[in-house]
């Protein structure tokens, strides 16, 4: 298996439980993609750690030769179009031996329409 990594990057929140949700999601993804990625990590852009830069550098320090960045964002706002690419460009220029791949943000997936449609017609969740 290639020594590669997946980083799921989210906005981050002042609410700890929200950040824990993202980290829990990362653990679930890790269990599904165990054979595809050596490392699966989460990162945050604001309010929580590790930052995207910290996670990328951690993967590099652990020997990753390829890092896939998956933005956990519904829309292509400034974080998706500016902030994440800036971190990648900065890190890539100082570590040219590592291939860093930026995937499309979550909201751009064609599966999102099916997911929303499915959720809209499923039974209501009781509060």
PDB file of C-alpha atoms in Angstrom:
ATOM      1  CA  UNK A   1       0.000   0.000   0.000  1.00  0.00           C
ATOM      2  CA  UNK A   2       1.203   3.466  -0.852  1.00  0.00           C
ATOM      3  CA  UNK A   3       1.990   5.669   2.142  1.00  0.00           C
ATOM      4  CA  UNK A   4      -0.862   8.116   1.589  1.00  0.00           C
ATOM      5  CA  UNK A   5      -3.177  10.204   3.700  1.00  0.00           C
ATOM      6  CA  UNK A   6      -6.674  11.634   3.628  1.00  0.00           C
ATOM      7  CA  UNK A   7      -7.448  14.826   5.520  1.00  0.00           C
ATOM      8  CA  UNK A   8     -11.068  15.826   5.987  1.00  0.00           C
ATOM      9  CA  UNK A   9     -11.004  19.561   6.620  1.00  0.00           C
ATOM     10  CA  UNK A  10     -13.960  21.352   8.201  1.00  0.00           C
ATOM     11  CA  UNK A  11     -14.644  24.899   9.306  1.00  0.00           C
ATOM     12  CA  UNK A  12     -14.368  24.327  13.038  1.00  0.00           C
ATOM     13  CA  UNK A  13     -16.660  25.608  15.749  1.00  0.00           C
ATOM     14  CA  UNK A  14     -16.547  27.266  19.152  1.00  0.00           C
ATOM     15  CA  UNK A  15     -18.872  24.422  20.188  1.00  0.00           C
ATOM     16  CA  UNK A  16     -16.707  21.452  21.176  1.00  0.00           C
ATOM     17  CA  UNK A  17     -19.391  18.877  20.405  1.00  0.00           C
ATOM     18  CA  UNK A  18     -19.557  20.091  16.809  1.00  0.00           C
ATOM     19  CA  UNK A  19     -15.820  19.531  16.372  1.00  0.00           C
ATOM     20  CA  UNK A  20     -16.165  16.132  18.020  1.00  0.00           C
ATOM     21  CA  UNK A  21     -18.847  15.233  15.441  1.00  0.00           C
ATOM     22  CA  UNK A  22     -16.374  15.951  12.654  1.00  0.00           C
ATOM     23  CA  UNK A  23     -13.661  13.921  14.381  1.00  0.00           C
ATOM     24  CA  UNK A  24     -16.121  11.049  14.844  1.00  0.00           C
ATOM     25  CA  UNK A  25     -16.992  11.213  11.166  1.00  0.00           C
ATOM     26  CA  UNK A  26     -13.282  11.047  10.385  1.00  0.00           C
ATOM     27  CA  UNK A  27     -12.963   7.889  12.477  1.00  0.00           C
ATOM     28  CA  UNK A  28     -15.873   6.269  10.625  1.00  0.00           C
ATOM     29  CA  UNK A  29     -14.370   7.189   7.252  1.00  0.00           C
ATOM     30  CA  UNK A  30     -11.033   5.820   8.440  1.00  0.00           C
ATOM     31  CA  UNK A  31     -12.612   2.447   9.225  1.00  0.00           C
ATOM     32  CA  UNK A  32     -14.155   2.300   5.737  1.00  0.00           C
ATOM     33  CA  UNK A  33     -11.012   3.403   3.885  1.00  0.00           C
ATOM     34  CA  UNK A  34      -8.433   1.557   5.946  1.00  0.00           C
ATOM     35  CA  UNK A  35      -7.128  -0.280   2.876  1.00  0.00           C
ATOM     36  CA  UNK A  36      -7.018   2.878   0.728  1.00  0.00           C
ATOM     37  CA  UNK A  37      -5.247   5.319   3.055  1.00  0.00           C
ATOM     38  CA  UNK A  38      -2.423   4.836   5.527  1.00  0.00           C
ATOM     39  CA  UNK A  39      -3.648   7.828   7.528  1.00  0.00           C
ATOM     40  CA  UNK A  40      -7.079   9.455   7.789  1.00  0.00           C
ATOM     41  CA  UNK A  41      -7.164  12.670   9.771  1.00  0.00           C
ATOM     42  CA  UNK A  42      -9.428  15.627  10.400  1.00  0.00           C
ATOM     43  CA  UNK A  43      -8.431  19.279  10.406  1.00  0.00           C
ATOM     44  CA  UNK A  44     -10.085  22.608  11.042  1.00  0.00           C
ATOM     45  CA  UNK A  45      -9.718  26.097   9.633  1.00  0.00           C
ATOM     46  CA  UNK A  46     -10.966  28.006  12.681  1.00  0.00           C
ATOM     47  CA  UNK A  47     -11.749  27.581  16.380  1.00  0.00           C
ATOM     48  CA  UNK A  48     -10.370  24.034  16.721  1.00  0.00           C
ATOM     49  CA  UNK A  49      -7.233  21.999  16.290  1.00  0.00           C
ATOM     50  CA  UNK A  50      -5.453  20.566  14.509  1.00  0.00           C
ATOM     51  CA  UNK A  51      -5.286  23.161  11.763  1.00  0.00           C
ATOM     52  CA  UNK A  52      -5.062  22.052   8.152  1.00  0.00           C
ATOM     53  CA  UNK A  53      -1.393  23.005   8.051  1.00  0.00           C
ATOM     54  CA  UNK A  54      -0.700  21.031  11.245  1.00  0.00           C
ATOM     55  CA  UNK A  55      -2.447  17.954   9.855  1.00  0.00           C
ATOM     56  CA  UNK A  56      -0.622  18.150   6.529  1.00  0.00           C
ATOM     57  CA  UNK A  57       2.740  18.517   8.275  1.00  0.00           C
ATOM     58  CA  UNK A  58       1.881  15.631  10.601  1.00  0.00           C
ATOM     59  CA  UNK A  59       1.187  13.416   7.582  1.00  0.00           C
ATOM     60  CA  UNK A  60       4.466  14.474   5.978  1.00  0.00           C
ATOM     61  CA  UNK A  61       6.356  13.799   9.235  1.00  0.00           C
ATOM     62  CA  UNK A  62       4.784  10.326   9.317  1.00  0.00           C
ATOM     63  CA  UNK A  63       6.078   9.632   5.813  1.00  0.00           C
ATOM     64  CA  UNK A  64       3.074  10.302   3.595  1.00  0.00           C
ATOM     65  CA  UNK A  65       4.055  10.708  -0.045  1.00  0.00           C
ATOM     66  CA  UNK A  66       0.549  11.682  -1.175  1.00  0.00           C
ATOM     67  CA  UNK A  67      -2.063  13.659   0.754  1.00  0.00           C
ATOM     68  CA  UNK A  68      -5.673  14.033  -0.342  1.00  0.00           C
ATOM     69  CA  UNK A  69      -7.551  17.012   1.097  1.00  0.00           C
ATOM     70  CA  UNK A  70     -11.343  16.642   1.241  1.00  0.00           C
ATOM     71  CA  UNK A  71     -13.170  19.880   2.171  1.00  0.00           C
ATOM     72  CA  UNK A  72     -16.169  19.130   4.391  1.00  0.00           C
ATOM     73  CA  UNK A  73     -18.050  22.239   3.231  1.00  0.00           C
ATOM     74  CA  UNK A  74     -21.459  22.582   1.597  1.00  0.00           C
ATOM     75  CA  UNK A  75     -20.693  25.663  -0.513  1.00  0.00           C
ATOM     76  CA  UNK A  76     -17.657  27.136  -2.205  1.00  0.00           C
ATOM     77  CA  UNK A  77     -17.114  30.167   0.027  1.00  0.00           C
ATOM     78  CA  UNK A  78     -13.787  31.796   0.846  1.00  0.00           C
ATOM     79  CA  UNK A  79     -12.491  28.864   2.858  1.00  0.00           C
ATOM     80  CA  UNK A  80     -12.949  26.519  -0.109  1.00  0.00           C
ATOM     81  CA  UNK A  81     -11.847  28.897  -2.861  1.00  0.00           C
ATOM     82  CA  UNK A  82      -9.084  30.799  -1.059  1.00  0.00           C
ATOM     83  CA  UNK A  83      -7.990  29.569   2.374  1.00  0.00           C
ATOM     84  CA  UNK A  84      -7.589  25.851   1.733  1.00  0.00           C
ATOM     85  CA  UNK A  85      -5.750  26.341  -1.596  1.00  0.00           C
ATOM     86  CA  UNK A  86      -3.406  28.859   0.102  1.00  0.00           C
ATOM     87  CA  UNK A  87      -2.438  26.352   2.804  1.00  0.00           C
ATOM     88  CA  UNK A  88      -1.872  23.684   0.171  1.00  0.00           C
ATOM     89  CA  UNK A  89       0.231  25.983  -2.024  1.00  0.00           C
ATOM     90  CA  UNK A  90       2.371  27.072   0.929  1.00  0.00           C
ATOM     91  CA  UNK A  91       2.927  23.513   2.106  1.00  0.00           C
ATOM     92  CA  UNK A  92       3.508  22.166  -1.398  1.00  0.00           C
ATOM     93  CA  UNK A  93       6.199  24.764  -2.096  1.00  0.00           C
ATOM     94  CA  UNK A  94       8.148  23.768   1.024  1.00  0.00           C
ATOM     95  CA  UNK A  95       7.589  20.007   0.489  1.00  0.00           C
ATOM     96  CA  UNK A  96       7.699  19.442  -3.287  1.00  0.00           C
ATOM     97  CA  UNK A  97       8.361  15.717  -2.817  1.00  0.00           C
ATOM     98  CA  UNK A  98       4.827  15.247  -1.466  1.00  0.00           C
ATOM     99  CA  UNK A  99       1.871  15.169  -3.827  1.00  0.00           C
ATOM    100  CA  UNK A 100      -1.082  17.108  -2.402  1.00  0.00           C
ATOM    101  CA  UNK A 101      -4.456  16.633  -4.084  1.00  0.00           C
ATOM    102  CA  UNK A 102      -7.398  18.932  -3.379  1.00  0.00           C
ATOM    103  CA  UNK A 103     -10.769  17.272  -3.918  1.00  0.00           C
ATOM    104  CA  UNK A 104     -14.001  19.143  -4.634  1.00  0.00           C
ATOM    105  CA  UNK A 105     -15.942  20.276  -1.568  1.00  0.00           C
ATOM    106  CA  UNK A 106     -18.705  18.042  -0.221  1.00  0.00           C
ATOM    107  CA  UNK A 107     -21.558  20.199  -1.485  1.00  0.00           C
ATOM    108  CA  UNK A 108     -20.389  19.853  -5.081  1.00  0.00           C
ATOM    109  CA  UNK A 109     -20.948  16.085  -5.098  1.00  0.00           C
ATOM    110  CA  UNK A 110     -23.750  14.829  -7.321  1.00  0.00           C
ATOM    111  CA  UNK A 111     -24.584  12.451  -4.459  1.00  0.00           C
ATOM    112  CA  UNK A 112     -25.618  15.456  -2.372  1.00  0.00           C
ATOM    113  CA  UNK A 113     -28.868  15.849  -4.330  1.00  0.00           C
ATOM    114  CA  UNK A 114     -29.765  12.204  -3.698  1.00  0.00           C
ATOM    115  CA  UNK A 115     -28.875  12.504  -0.022  1.00  0.00           C
ATOM    116  CA  UNK A 116     -30.985  15.624   0.492  1.00  0.00           C
ATOM    117  CA  UNK A 117     -33.903  14.102  -1.406  1.00  0.00           C
ATOM    118  CA  UNK A 118     -33.703  10.919   0.653  1.00  0.00           C
ATOM    119  CA  UNK A 119     -33.576  12.854   3.908  1.00  0.00           C
ATOM    120  CA  UNK A 120     -36.515  15.040   2.852  1.00  0.00           C
ATOM    121  CA  UNK A 121     -38.847  12.060   2.437  1.00  0.00           C
ATOM    122  CA  UNK A 122     -37.625   9.945   5.355  1.00  0.00           C
ATOM    123  CA  UNK A 123     -39.649   9.860   8.579  1.00  0.00           C
ATOM    124  CA  UNK A 124     -39.155  12.831  10.877  1.00  0.00           C
ATOM    125  CA  UNK A 125     -36.613  12.528  13.646  1.00  0.00           C
ATOM    126  CA  UNK A 126     -38.230  13.165  17.008  1.00  0.00           C
ATOM    127  CA  UNK A 127     -36.629  15.941  19.004  1.00  0.00           C
TER     128      UNK A 127
END
